[in-house]
Amino acid sequence: MSVLCINNLTFSYADKPVLDRFRLTIPLDGLTAISGPSGCGKTTLLRLLAGLEKPTQGTITGISPERIAILFQEDRLLPWRTVREHILDVLTNSHQKDADGWLRFAELEESANLYPAELSGGMARRLALARCCAYGGELLLLDEPFAGVDAERRARILKRLSQQRVPALLATHEPDIAKACQRQILLDGPPLTLQSR
């Protein structure tokens, strides 16, 4: 099993340190929850892993940003594209036939022809998650993937997510989501630190 290694990672926004020589090793297998209070640095960590921010110090090894798919906290849906079209947009020609499967994954089959303005907040979140998973890669970075999704539905989707072959790192503050993952990493900050249990 490969691992993601974060070594001495340091990053600041202006004069506010978010990570200071932060270290962490994560198995690239199954679902890993990173949880901690809002503002502790979880989102910044995901952005660094995805290559969207550059650390001032330290290294990330084990996976290339080009092989990562990221789900942002914002849904980032295109108002002129239907639910189905959002999924088709990220599938290669040979995988267009998989669109219905991704709609079932997110329980959006009945909403395939709706536009984002016609979706509830939870439906939009499920679409953004399905689009990220359909895009794929070797690692999924999911920032609050179930915001606005009811508990029973998110439990079903989490189970489906755990059955995918692509490992995922979920940033969440929801205890039930974290407990459903194979492993949980408790964080505090800023600057980002590992919580002692």
CSV table of N, CA, C and O in Angstrom, one decimal, residues 84-162:
chain,number,residue,atom,x,y,z
A,84,ARG,N,-27.2,15.8,-15.4
A,84,ARG,CA,-26.6,14.8,-16.3
A,84,ARG,C,-25.4,15.4,-17.0
A,84,ARG,O,-24.3,14.8,-17.1
A,85,GLU,N,-25.5,16.6,-17.5
A,85,GLU,CA,-24.4,17.2,-18.3
A,85,GLU,C,-23.2,17.5,-17.4
A,85,GLU,O,-22.1,17.4,-17.9
A,86,HIS,N,-23.4,17.8,-16.2
A,86,HIS,CA,-22.3,18.0,-15.2
A,86,HIS,C,-21.5,16.7,-15.1
A,86,HIS,O,-20.2,16.8,-15.1
A,87,ILE,N,-22.1,15.6,-15.1
A,87,ILE,CA,-21.4,14.3,-15.0
A,87,ILE,C,-20.8,14.0,-16.4
A,87,ILE,O,-19.6,13.6,-16.4
A,88,LEU,N,-21.5,14.1,-17.4
A,88,LEU,CA,-20.9,13.8,-18.8
A,88,LEU,C,-19.7,14.7,-19.1
A,88,LEU,O,-18.8,14.2,-19.7
A,89,ASP,N,-19.7,15.9,-18.5
A,89,ASP,CA,-18.6,16.8,-18.8
A,89,ASP,C,-17.2,16.3,-18.3
A,89,ASP,O,-16.2,16.7,-18.9
A,90,VAL,N,-17.2,15.5,-17.3
A,90,VAL,CA,-15.9,15.0,-16.8
A,90,VAL,C,-15.6,13.6,-17.2
A,90,VAL,O,-14.5,13.1,-16.8
A,91,LEU,N,-16.5,12.9,-17.9
A,91,LEU,CA,-16.2,11.5,-18.3
A,91,LEU,C,-15.6,11.5,-19.7
A,91,LEU,O,-16.0,12.3,-20.6
A,92,THR,N,-14.6,10.7,-19.9
A,92,THR,CA,-14.1,10.5,-21.2
A,92,THR,C,-15.1,9.9,-22.2
A,92,THR,O,-16.1,9.3,-21.7
A,93,ASN,N,-14.9,10.0,-23.5
A,93,ASN,CA,-15.9,9.4,-24.4
A,93,ASN,C,-16.2,8.0,-24.1
A,93,ASN,O,-17.3,7.5,-24.2
A,94,SER,N,-15.2,7.2,-23.8
A,94,SER,CA,-15.4,5.7,-23.6
A,94,SER,C,-16.1,5.5,-22.3
A,94,SER,O,-16.6,4.3,-22.1
A,95,HIS,N,-16.3,6.5,-21.4
A,95,HIS,CA,-17.0,6.3,-20.1
A,95,HIS,C,-18.3,7.0,-20.0
A,95,HIS,O,-18.9,7.1,-18.9
A,96,GLN,N,-18.8,7.6,-21.1
A,96,GLN,CA,-20.0,8.4,-21.1
A,96,GLN,C,-21.2,7.5,-20.6
A,96,GLN,O,-22.1,8.0,-20.0
A,97,LYS,N,-21.1,6.2,-20.9
A,97,LYS,CA,-22.1,5.3,-20.5
A,97,LYS,C,-22.2,5.1,-19.0
A,97,LYS,O,-23.2,4.6,-18.5
A,98,ASP,N,-21.2,5.6,-18.3
A,98,ASP,CA,-21.2,5.5,-16.8
A,98,ASP,C,-22.0,6.6,-16.1
A,98,ASP,O,-22.2,6.5,-14.9
A,99,ALA,N,-22.5,7.5,-16.9
A,99,ALA,CA,-23.2,8.7,-16.3
A,99,ALA,C,-24.4,8.2,-15.4
A,99,ALA,O,-24.6,8.8,-14.3
A,100,ASP,N,-25.2,7.3,-15.8
A,100,ASP,CA,-26.3,6.8,-15.0
A,100,ASP,C,-25.9,6.2,-13.7
A,100,ASP,O,-26.6,6.4,-12.7
A,101,GLY,N,-24.8,5.5,-13.7
A,101,GLY,CA,-24.3,5.0,-12.5
A,101,GLY,C,-23.9,6.0,-11.5
A,101,GLY,O,-24.1,5.9,-10.3
A,102,TRP,N,-23.3,7.1,-12.0
A,102,TRP,CA,-22.9,8.2,-11.0
A,102,TRP,C,-24.2,8.9,-10.5
A,102,TRP,O,-24.2,9.4,-9.4
A,103,LEU,N,-25.2,9.0,-11.4
A,103,LEU,CA,-26.4,9.6,-10.9
A,103,LEU,C,-27.1,8.8,-9.8
A,103,LEU,O,-27.5,9.3,-8.8
A,104,ARG,N,-27.0,7.4,-9.9
A,104,ARG,CA,-27.5,6.5,-8.9
A,104,ARG,C,-26.6,6.6,-7.6
A,104,ARG,O,-27.1,6.6,-6.5
A,105,PHE,N,-25.3,6.8,-7.8
A,105,PHE,CA,-24.4,6.9,-6.7
A,105,PHE,C,-24.8,8.1,-5.8
A,105,PHE,O,-24.8,7.9,-4.6
A,106,ALA,N,-25.2,9.2,-6.4
A,106,ALA,CA,-25.6,10.4,-5.6
A,106,ALA,C,-27.1,10.5,-5.4
A,106,ALA,O,-27.6,11.5,-4.9
A,107,GLU,N,-27.9,9.5,-5.8
A,107,GLU,CA,-29.3,9.4,-5.7
A,107,GLU,C,-30.0,10.7,-6.4
A,107,GLU,O,-30.8,11.4,-5.8
A,108,LEU,N,-29.5,10.9,-7.6
A,108,LEU,CA,-30.0,12.0,-8.4
A,108,LEU,C,-30.7,11.6,-9.8
A,108,LEU,O,-30.8,12.4,-10.7
A,109,GLU,N,-31.0,10.3,-9.8
A,109,GLU,CA,-31.6,9.8,-11.1
A,109,GLU,C,-32.8,10.6,-11.6
A,109,GLU,O,-33.0,10.9,-12.7
A,110,GLU,N,-33.7,10.9,-10.6
A,110,GLU,CA,-34.9,11.7,-10.9
A,110,GLU,C,-34.7,13.1,-11.3
A,110,GLU,O,-35.6,13.8,-11.7
A,111,SER,N,-33.5,13.6,-11.0
A,111,SER,CA,-33.2,15.0,-11.2
A,111,SER,C,-32.2,15.2,-12.4
A,111,SER,O,-31.6,16.3,-12.5
A,112,ALA,N,-32.0,14.2,-13.2
A,112,ALA,CA,-31.0,14.3,-14.3
A,112,ALA,C,-31.1,15.5,-15.2
A,112,ALA,O,-30.1,16.0,-15.7
A,113,ASN,N,-32.3,15.9,-15.5
A,113,ASN,CA,-32.5,17.0,-16.4
A,113,ASN,C,-32.8,18.4,-15.8
A,113,ASN,O,-33.1,19.3,-16.5
A,114,LEU,N,-32.6,18.5,-14.5
A,114,LEU,CA,-32.7,19.7,-13.8
A,114,LEU,C,-31.4,20.6,-13.9
A,114,LEU,O,-30.3,20.0,-14.1
A,115,TYR,N,-31.6,21.9,-13.7
A,115,TYR,CA,-30.5,22.8,-13.7
A,115,TYR,C,-30.1,23.1,-12.3
A,115,TYR,O,-31.0,23.0,-11.4
A,116,PRO,N,-28.9,23.6,-12.0
A,116,PRO,CA,-28.5,23.9,-10.6
A,116,PRO,C,-29.5,24.8,-9.8
A,116,PRO,O,-29.8,24.6,-8.6
A,117,ALA,N,-30.1,25.8,-10.5
A,117,ALA,CA,-31.1,26.7,-9.8
A,117,ALA,C,-32.3,25.9,-9.3
A,117,ALA,O,-33.0,26.4,-8.4
A,118,GLU,N,-32.6,24.7,-9.9
A,118,GLU,CA,-33.7,23.9,-9.5
A,118,GLU,C,-33.4,22.9,-8.4
A,118,GLU,O,-34.3,22.2,-7.9
A,119,LEU,N,-32.2,22.9,-7.9
A,119,LEU,CA,-31.8,21.9,-6.9
A,119,LEU,C,-31.8,22.5,-5.5
A,119,LEU,O,-31.5,23.7,-5.3
A,120,SER,N,-32.0,21.7,-4.5
A,120,SER,CA,-31.8,22.1,-3.1
A,120,SER,C,-30.4,22.1,-2.9
A,120,SER,O,-29.5,21.6,-3.6
A,121,GLY,N,-30.0,22.7,-1.7
A,121,GLY,CA,-28.6,22.7,-1.3
A,121,GLY,C,-27.9,21.3,-1.2
A,121,GLY,O,-26.8,21.1,-1.7
A,122,GLY,N,-28.7,20.4,-0.6
A,122,GLY,CA,-28.2,19.0,-0.5
A,122,GLY,C,-28.0,18.3,-1.8
A,122,GLY,O,-27.1,17.6,-2.1
A,123,MET,N,-29.0,18.6,-2.7
A,123,MET,CA,-28.9,18.0,-4.1
A,123,MET,C,-27.7,18.5,-4.8
A,123,MET,O,-27.0,17.8,-5.5
A,124,ALA,N,-27.5,19.8,-4.7
A,124,ALA,CA,-26.3,20.4,-5.4
A,124,ALA,C,-25.0,19.9,-4.9
A,124,ALA,O,-24.1,19.6,-5.6
A,125,ARG,N,-25.0,19.6,-3.5
A,125,ARG,CA,-23.8,19.1,-2.9
A,125,ARG,C,-23.5,17.6,-3.4
A,125,ARG,O,-22.4,17.3,-3.7
A,126,ARG,N,-24.6,16.9,-3.5
A,126,ARG,CA,-24.5,15.5,-4.0
A,126,ARG,C,-24.0,15.5,-5.5
A,126,ARG,O,-23.2,14.6,-5.9
A,127,LEU,N,-24.5,16.4,-6.3
A,127,LEU,CA,-24.0,16.5,-7.7
A,127,LEU,C,-22.5,16.9,-7.7
A,127,LEU,O,-21.8,16.2,-8.5
A,128,ALA,N,-22.1,17.8,-6.9
A,128,ALA,CA,-20.7,18.2,-6.9
A,128,ALA,C,-19.8,17.0,-6.5
A,128,ALA,O,-18.8,16.8,-7.1
A,129,LEU,N,-20.3,16.2,-5.5
A,129,LEU,CA,-19.5,15.1,-5.1
A,129,LEU,C,-19.5,14.0,-6.2
A,129,LEU,O,-18.4,13.5,-6.5
A,130,ALA,N,-20.6,13.8,-6.8
A,130,ALA,CA,-20.7,12.8,-7.9
A,130,ALA,C,-19.8,13.2,-9.1
A,130,ALA,O,-19.1,12.3,-9.6
A,131,ARG,N,-19.8,14.5,-9.4
A,131,ARG,CA,-18.9,14.9,-10.5
A,131,ARG,C,-17.4,14.7,-10.1
A,131,ARG,O,-16.6,14.3,-11.0
A,132,CYS,N,-17.0,15.0,-8.9
A,132,CYS,CA,-15.7,14.8,-8.5
A,132,CYS,C,-15.3,13.4,-8.6
A,132,CYS,O,-14.2,13.0,-9.1
A,133,CYS,N,-16.1,12.5,-8.1
A,133,CYS,CA,-15.8,11.1,-8.1
A,133,CYS,C,-15.8,10.5,-9.5
A,133,CYS,O,-15.0,9.7,-9.9
A,134,ALA,N,-16.7,11.0,-10.4
A,134,ALA,CA,-16.7,10.6,-11.8
A,134,ALA,C,-15.4,11.0,-12.5
A,134,ALA,O,-14.9,10.3,-13.3
A,135,TYR,N,-14.9,12.2,-12.2
A,135,TYR,CA,-13.7,12.7,-12.7
A,135,TYR,C,-12.5,11.7,-12.4
A,135,TYR,O,-11.7,11.4,-13.2
A,136,GLY,N,-12.5,11.3,-11.1
A,136,GLY,CA,-11.6,10.3,-10.7
A,136,GLY,C,-10.2,10.8,-10.5
A,136,GLY,O,-9.9,12.0,-10.4
A,137,GLY,N,-9.3,9.8,-10.5
A,137,GLY,CA,-7.9,10.1,-10.3
A,137,GLY,C,-7.3,9.0,-9.3
A,137,GLY,O,-7.9,7.9,-9.2
A,138,GLU,N,-6.2,9.3,-8.7
A,138,GLU,CA,-5.7,8.3,-7.8
A,138,GLU,C,-5.9,8.7,-6.3
A,138,GLU,O,-5.6,7.9,-5.4
A,139,LEU,N,-6.5,9.9,-6.1
A,139,LEU,CA,-6.9,10.3,-4.7
A,139,LEU,C,-7.9,11.4,-4.8
A,139,LEU,O,-7.9,12.3,-5.7
A,140,LEU,N,-9.0,11.2,-4.0
A,140,LEU,CA,-10.0,12.2,-3.9
A,140,LEU,C,-9.8,13.1,-2.7
A,140,LEU,O,-9.7,12.5,-1.6
A,141,LEU,N,-9.8,14.4,-2.8
A,141,LEU,CA,-9.8,15.3,-1.7
A,141,LEU,C,-11.2,15.9,-1.5
A,141,LEU,O,-11.6,16.7,-2.4
A,142,LEU,N,-11.9,15.6,-0.5
A,142,LEU,CA,-13.3,16.0,-0.3
A,142,LEU,C,-13.5,17.0,0.9
A,142,LEU,O,-13.3,16.5,2.0
A,143,ASP,N,-13.8,18.2,0.6
A,143,ASP,CA,-13.9,19.2,1.6
A,143,ASP,C,-15.4,19.4,2.0
A,143,ASP,O,-16.2,19.9,1.2
A,144,GLU,N,-15.7,18.9,3.2
A,144,GLU,CA,-17.1,18.9,3.7
A,144,GLU,C,-18.0,18.3,2.6
A,144,GLU,O,-19.0,19.0,2.2
A,145,PRO,N,-17.9,17.1,2.2
A,145,PRO,CA,-18.6,16.5,1.1
A,145,PRO,C,-20.1,16.4,1.3
A,145,PRO,O,-20.9,16.2,0.3
A,146,PHE,N,-20.5,16.4,2.6
A,146,PHE,CA,-22.0,16.1,2.8
A,146,PHE,C,-22.7,17.3,3.5
A,146,PHE,O,-23.7,17.1,4.1
A,147,ALA,N,-22.2,18.5,3.3
A,147,ALA,CA,-22.9,19.7,3.8
A,147,ALA,C,-24.3,19.8,3.2
A,147,ALA,O,-24.4,19.7,2.0
A,148,GLY,N,-25.3,19.8,4.1
A,148,GLY,CA,-26.6,20.0,3.6
A,148,GLY,C,-27.3,18.7,3.2
A,148,GLY,O,-28.5,18.7,2.8
A,149,VAL,N,-26.6,17.5,3.4
A,149,VAL,CA,-27.2,16.2,3.0
A,149,VAL,C,-27.7,15.5,4.2
A,149,VAL,O,-27.0,15.5,5.3
A,150,ASP,N,-28.9,15.0,4.2
A,150,ASP,CA,-29.5,14.4,5.4
A,150,ASP,C,-28.7,13.2,5.8
A,150,ASP,O,-28.1,12.5,5.0
A,151,ALA,N,-28.8,12.8,7.1
A,151,ALA,CA,-28.0,11.8,7.7
A,151,ALA,C,-28.2,10.4,7.0
A,151,ALA,O,-27.2,9.7,6.8
A,152,GLU,N,-29.4,10.0,6.7
A,152,GLU,CA,-29.7,8.7,6.2
A,152,GLU,C,-29.1,8.6,4.8
A,152,GLU,O,-28.4,7.6,4.4
A,153,ARG,N,-29.3,9.7,4.0
A,153,ARG,CA,-28.7,9.6,2.6
A,153,ARG,C,-27.2,9.7,2.6
A,153,ARG,O,-26.6,9.0,1.8
A,154,ARG,N,-26.6,10.5,3.5
A,154,ARG,CA,-25.2,10.5,3.5
A,154,ARG,C,-24.6,9.2,3.9
A,154,ARG,O,-23.5,8.9,3.5
A,155,ALA,N,-25.2,8.5,4.8
A,155,ALA,CA,-24.7,7.2,5.2
A,155,ALA,C,-24.7,6.2,4.0
A,155,ALA,O,-23.8,5.5,3.9
A,156,ARG,N,-25.8,6.3,3.2
A,156,ARG,CA,-25.8,5.4,2.0
A,156,ARG,C,-24.7,5.8,1.0
A,156,ARG,O,-24.0,4.9,0.5
A,157,ILE,N,-24.5,7.1,0.8
A,157,ILE,CA,-23.5,7.5,-0.2
A,157,ILE,C,-22.1,7.2,0.3
A,157,ILE,O,-21.2,6.8,-0.4
A,158,LEU,N,-21.9,7.4,1.6
A,158,LEU,CA,-20.6,7.1,2.2
A,158,LEU,C,-20.3,5.6,2.0
A,158,LEU,O,-19.1,5.3,1.7
A,159,LYS,N,-21.3,4.8,2.2
A,159,LYS,CA,-21.0,3.3,2.0
A,159,LYS,C,-20.6,3.1,0.5
A,159,LYS,O,-19.6,2.3,0.3
A,160,ARG,N,-21.3,3.7,-0.4
A,160,ARG,CA,-20.9,3.6,-1.8
A,160,ARG,C,-19.5,4.1,-2.1
A,160,ARG,O,-18.7,3.6,-2.8
A,161,LEU,N,-19.2,5.3,-1.5
A,161,LEU,CA,-17.9,5.9,-1.6
A,161,LEU,C,-16.8,5.0,-1.1
A,161,LEU,O,-15.7,4.8,-1.7
A,162,SER,N,-17.1,4.3,0.0
A,162,SER,CA,-16.1,3.4,0.5
A,162,SER,C,-15.8,2.1,-0.3
A,162,SER,O,-14.8,1.5,-0.2
